[in-house]
Tab-separated table of C-alpha atoms and ligand atoms in Angstrom:
chain	number	residue	atom	x	y	z
A	123	UNK	CA	48.006	-30.400	-83.604
A	124	UNK	CA	44.004	-32.310	-83.893
A	125	UNK	CA	40.701	-30.292	-83.238
A	126	UNK	CA	38.684	-31.734	-80.855
A	127	UNK	CA	34.770	-32.790	-80.542
A	128	UNK	CA	33.129	-31.749	-77.353
A	129	UNK	CA	29.557	-33.680	-76.970
A	130	UNK	CA	27.536	-30.928	-75.317
A	131	UNK	CA	24.938	-32.563	-74.008
A	132	UNK	CA	26.726	-34.918	-71.342
A	133	UNK	CA	28.926	-32.153	-70.507
A	134	UNK	CA	30.202	-31.744	-66.399
A	135	UNK	CA	28.855	-29.957	-64.173
A	136	UNK	CA	30.297	-26.727	-63.498
A	137	UNK	CA	32.475	-26.263	-59.884
A	138	UNK	CA	30.961	-23.998	-57.222
A	139	UNK	CA	32.470	-20.876	-57.292
A	140	UNK	CA	36.006	-20.836	-56.138
A	141	UNK	CA	37.977	-18.721	-53.352
A	142	UNK	CA	40.769	-18.057	-55.020
A	143	UNK	CA	39.269	-16.227	-58.519
A	144	UNK	CA	36.354	-15.072	-60.240
A	145	UNK	CA	35.385	-16.127	-63.800
A	146	UNK	CA	32.711	-13.641	-65.659
A	147	UNK	CA	32.097	-12.838	-69.134
A	148	UNK	CA	34.354	-9.776	-70.555
A	149	UNK	CA	32.831	-5.962	-70.796
A	150	UNK	CA	32.957	-4.293	-74.414
A	151	UNK	CA	34.733	-1.489	-72.164
A	152	UNK	CA	37.658	-4.172	-70.708
A	153	UNK	CA	38.217	-5.036	-74.900
A	154	UNK	CA	41.939	-2.702	-74.775
A	155	UNK	CA	42.864	-3.839	-71.445
A	156	UNK	CA	42.561	-7.646	-72.256
A	157	UNK	CA	43.710	-7.556	-75.466
A	158	UNK	CA	46.918	-5.900	-74.761
A	159	UNK	CA	47.121	-8.325	-71.458
A	160	UNK	CA	46.661	-11.330	-74.040
A	161	UNK	CA	49.519	-10.612	-76.162
A	162	UNK	CA	51.388	-9.923	-73.528
A	163	UNK	CA	51.128	-13.389	-71.837
A	164	UNK	CA	50.618	-14.959	-75.832
A	165	UNK	CA	50.770	-13.046	-78.497
A	166	UNK	CA	49.463	-11.251	-81.183
A	167	UNK	CA	47.769	-13.999	-82.891
A	168	UNK	CA	46.233	-15.046	-80.191
A	169	UNK	CA	45.095	-11.712	-79.082
A	170	UNK	CA	43.871	-10.959	-82.955
A	171	UNK	CA	41.157	-14.201	-82.418
A	172	UNK	CA	40.254	-12.414	-78.829
A	173	UNK	CA	39.457	-9.379	-81.041
A	174	UNK	CA	36.911	-10.905	-82.944
A	175	UNK	CA	35.585	-12.468	-79.727
A	176	UNK	CA	34.533	-8.728	-78.731
A	177	UNK	CA	32.460	-8.309	-81.972
A	178	UNK	CA	30.293	-10.639	-81.392
A	179	UNK	CA	26.860	-9.796	-78.626
A	180	UNK	CA	27.296	-10.944	-76.554
A	181	UNK	CA	30.718	-11.107	-76.197
A	182	UNK	CA	32.125	-14.347	-76.721
A	183	UNK	CA	35.295	-13.826	-74.318
A	184	UNK	CA	35.223	-15.068	-70.454
A	185	UNK	CA	37.770	-13.354	-68.310
A	186	UNK	CA	39.139	-14.925	-65.124
A	187	UNK	CA	40.259	-12.609	-61.824
A	188	UNK	CA	42.403	-12.781	-59.238
A	189	UNK	CA	42.607	-9.701	-56.275
A	190	UNK	CA	41.028	-7.738	-59.270
A	191	UNK	CA	43.910	-8.966	-61.716
A	192	UNK	CA	43.446	-10.579	-65.292
A	193	UNK	CA	44.587	-13.811	-64.269
A	194	UNK	CA	43.188	-15.688	-67.735
A	195	UNK	CA	40.797	-16.173	-70.782
A	196	UNK	CA	38.422	-18.051	-72.954
A	197	UNK	CA	36.725	-17.392	-75.702
A	198	UNK	CA	34.600	-19.120	-78.366
A	199	UNK	CA	33.123	-18.233	-81.841
A	200	UNK	CA	35.709	-16.424	-82.843
A	201	UNK	CA	38.443	-17.836	-85.486
A	202	UNK	CA	35.297	-20.018	-86.680
A	203	UNK	CA	32.089	-20.466	-84.992
A	204	UNK	CA	31.420	-23.358	-82.906
A	205	UNK	CA	34.986	-23.468	-82.120
A	206	UNK	CA	36.394	-23.095	-78.565
A	207	UNK	CA	39.346	-21.039	-77.953
A	208	UNK	CA	42.216	-19.725	-77.565
A	209	UNK	CA	42.847	-19.549	-73.832
A	210	UNK	CA	45.128	-19.241	-71.243
A	211	UNK	CA	45.693	-19.222	-67.757
A	212	UNK	CA	48.930	-16.833	-66.840
A	213	UNK	CA	51.662	-18.862	-65.723
A	214	UNK	CA	52.127	-18.443	-62.031
A	215	UNK	CA	47.947	-18.884	-61.619
A	216	UNK	CA	48.563	-22.385	-63.377
A	217	UNK	CA	46.717	-25.158	-61.203
A	218	UNK	CA	44.137	-23.582	-59.415
A	219	UNK	CA	41.027	-24.361	-61.517
A	220	UNK	CA	40.820	-21.045	-63.445
A	221	UNK	CA	41.914	-23.148	-66.853
A	222	UNK	CA	39.001	-26.010	-65.767
A	223	UNK	CA	36.165	-22.926	-64.868
A	224	UNK	CA	36.747	-21.123	-67.529
A	225	UNK	CA	36.434	-24.027	-69.593
A	226	UNK	CA	33.100	-25.690	-68.589
A	227	UNK	CA	32.036	-21.895	-69.023
A	228	UNK	CA	32.701	-21.280	-71.807
A	229	UNK	CA	30.974	-24.656	-73.778
A	230	UNK	CA	27.831	-24.275	-71.090
A	231	UNK	CA	27.121	-21.229	-72.666
A	232	UNK	CA	27.555	-22.432	-76.192
A	233	UNK	CA	25.126	-25.201	-75.130
A	234	UNK	CA	22.929	-22.611	-74.389
A	235	UNK	CA	24.050	-20.568	-77.344
A	236	UNK	CA	22.403	-23.535	-79.400
A	237	UNK	CA	24.944	-25.976	-79.868
A	238	UNK	CA	24.946	-29.904	-80.064
A	239	UNK	CA	28.564	-29.922	-79.846
A	240	UNK	CA	31.868	-27.856	-79.842
A	241	UNK	CA	34.523	-27.764	-81.276
A	242	UNK	CA	38.405	-27.334	-80.309
A	243	UNK	CA	40.387	-25.833	-82.494
A	244	UNK	CA	44.027	-27.440	-83.285
A	245	UNK	CA	43.817	-28.862	-79.296
A	246	UNK	CA	46.942	-27.718	-77.614
A	247	UNK	CA	47.270	-29.616	-74.469
A	248	UNK	CA	44.908	-32.607	-75.447
A	249	UNK	CA	45.113	-34.779	-72.208
A	250	UNK	CA	43.820	-31.252	-70.987
A	251	UNK	CA	40.407	-31.483	-72.578
A	252	UNK	CA	40.891	-35.325	-72.324
A	253	UNK	CA	40.434	-35.189	-68.947
A	254	UNK	CA	38.430	-31.854	-68.301
A	255	UNK	CA	35.602	-32.705	-71.310
A	256	UNK	CA	36.783	-36.212	-72.531
A	257	UNK	CA	36.887	-34.490	-76.009
A	258	UNK	CA	37.874	-36.694	-78.865
A	259	UNK	CA	40.387	-36.285	-81.235
A	260	UNK	CA	38.990	-35.628	-84.546
A	261	UNK	CA	40.608	-37.527	-87.365
A	262	UNK	CA	42.039	-35.332	-90.556
A	263	UNK	CA	41.456	-32.494	-88.563
A	264	UNK	CA	45.163	-31.421	-88.984
A	265	UNK	CA	45.950	-28.498	-89.814
A	266	UNK	CA	42.762	-28.183	-90.169
A	267	UNK	CA	41.082	-24.246	-90.450
A	268	UNK	CA	44.450	-23.179	-90.088
A	269	UNK	CA	46.176	-24.596	-93.416
A	270	UNK	CA	48.485	-22.191	-95.126
A	271	UNK	CA	47.518	-19.809	-91.934
A	272	UNK	CA	50.411	-16.661	-92.288
A	273	UNK	CA	53.127	-16.195	-89.583
A	274	UNK	CA	54.601	-13.609	-88.675
A	275	UNK	CA	58.468	-13.122	-89.088
A	276	UNK	CA	60.991	-11.545	-87.795
A	277	UNK	CA	60.953	-7.886	-89.209
A	278	UNK	CA	64.123	-7.488	-91.646
A	279	UNK	CA	66.014	-4.007	-92.703
A	280	UNK	CA	64.822	-5.050	-96.051
A	281	UNK	CA	61.457	-6.314	-96.129
B	509	COA	C1	45.917	-25.509	-70.550
B	509	COA	C2	45.604	-24.031	-69.406
B	509	COA	C3	44.985	-23.592	-69.661
B	509	COA	C4	45.099	-25.256	-67.982
B	509	COA	O1	45.038	-24.012	-66.894
B	509	COA	P1	44.892	-24.363	-65.606
B	509	COA	O2	44.262	-23.138	-64.501
B	509	COA	O3	46.574	-24.376	-65.244
B	509	COA	O4	44.077	-25.560	-65.745
B	509	COA	P2	43.083	-25.896	-64.417
B	509	COA	O5	44.023	-25.719	-63.044
B	509	COA	O6	42.220	-25.395	-64.289
B	509	COA	O7	43.218	-27.502	-64.486
B	509	COA	C5	42.066	-28.321	-64.419
B	509	COA	C6	42.571	-29.956	-64.456
B	509	COA	O8	43.023	-30.130	-65.766
B	509	COA	C7	44.537	-30.514	-65.607
B	509	COA	N1	45.340	-29.947	-66.123
B	509	COA	C8	46.126	-28.785	-66.241
B	509	COA	N2	46.748	-28.917	-67.324
B	509	COA	C9	46.794	-29.995	-67.997
B	509	COA	C10	47.779	-30.237	-69.182
B	509	COA	N3	48.517	-29.534	-69.341
B	509	COA	N4	48.024	-31.357	-69.316
B	509	COA	C11	47.043	-32.602	-68.926
B	509	COA	N5	45.998	-31.773	-67.775
B	509	COA	C12	46.496	-30.498	-66.892
B	509	COA	C13	44.794	-30.592	-64.072
B	509	COA	O9	45.607	-31.158	-63.403
B	509	COA	C14	43.152	-30.645	-63.351
B	509	COA	O10	43.110	-31.435	-63.242
B	509	COA	P3	42.021	-31.582	-61.588
B	509	COA	O11	40.831	-31.324	-62.465
B	509	COA	O12	41.903	-33.247	-62.239
B	509	COA	O13	42.812	-31.481	-60.109
B	509	COA	C15	47.337	-23.725	-68.722
B	509	COA	O14	47.549	-24.466	-68.640
B	509	COA	C16	47.820	-23.047	-69.735
B	509	COA	O15	47.712	-21.537	-69.727
B	509	COA	N6	48.657	-23.121	-70.957
B	509	COA	C17	49.568	-22.320	-72.116
B	509	COA	C18	48.492	-21.770	-73.119
B	509	COA	C19	47.905	-23.437	-73.572
B	509	COA	O16	48.200	-24.574	-74.220
B	509	COA	N7	46.518	-23.284	-74.076
B	509	COA	C20	45.471	-24.448	-74.743
B	509	COA	C21	45.716	-23.402	-75.612
B	509	COA	S1	44.479	-24.973	-77.226
């Protein structure tokens, strides 16, 4: 998966707040709840990246909430400065616009922080980022910063 580039000087405007969910910056006291949720829904690696977002001030993680429950999250400045991700919306809440709202909130926040461009690291659904942001793939960016990254393997009795 290649990285993708997003020009922050022509970001789409954020939508009006939805009646289905709300988006806000995560609070430090919510860290354990959010990291556990991310681990349960998207795995340890993304939870670890999210943990780094909580070490920034202000916290560089936004969350989507529906009926007082977490339905999605998005981070930036986690694995690399200027990188967006990880992000995820729980399966039964997809298609409501929360993924796009989180994405736009993070990129507008990056612009406010002084960045001119944002990078989506190892972009997953490329069409989602092309469609919502006009992001373009960065040539020769695969595997990029993730080259040689350790991956968890199933534990064996002798390891
Ligand atoms: C990608 C993801 C965050 C999208 O969240 P979502 O809440 O379902 O997305 P939205 O409802 O905000 O969709 C916004 C727009 O993008 C489109 N879209 C959503 N997912 C898409 C996909 N996988 N491919 C192409 N377009 C997509 C929607 O149709 C919608 O279009 P519209 O604005 O014209 O109506 C979600 O599918 C997810 O969590 N996936 C698994 C984790 C993942 O892949 N994360 C990214 C890793 S880099």
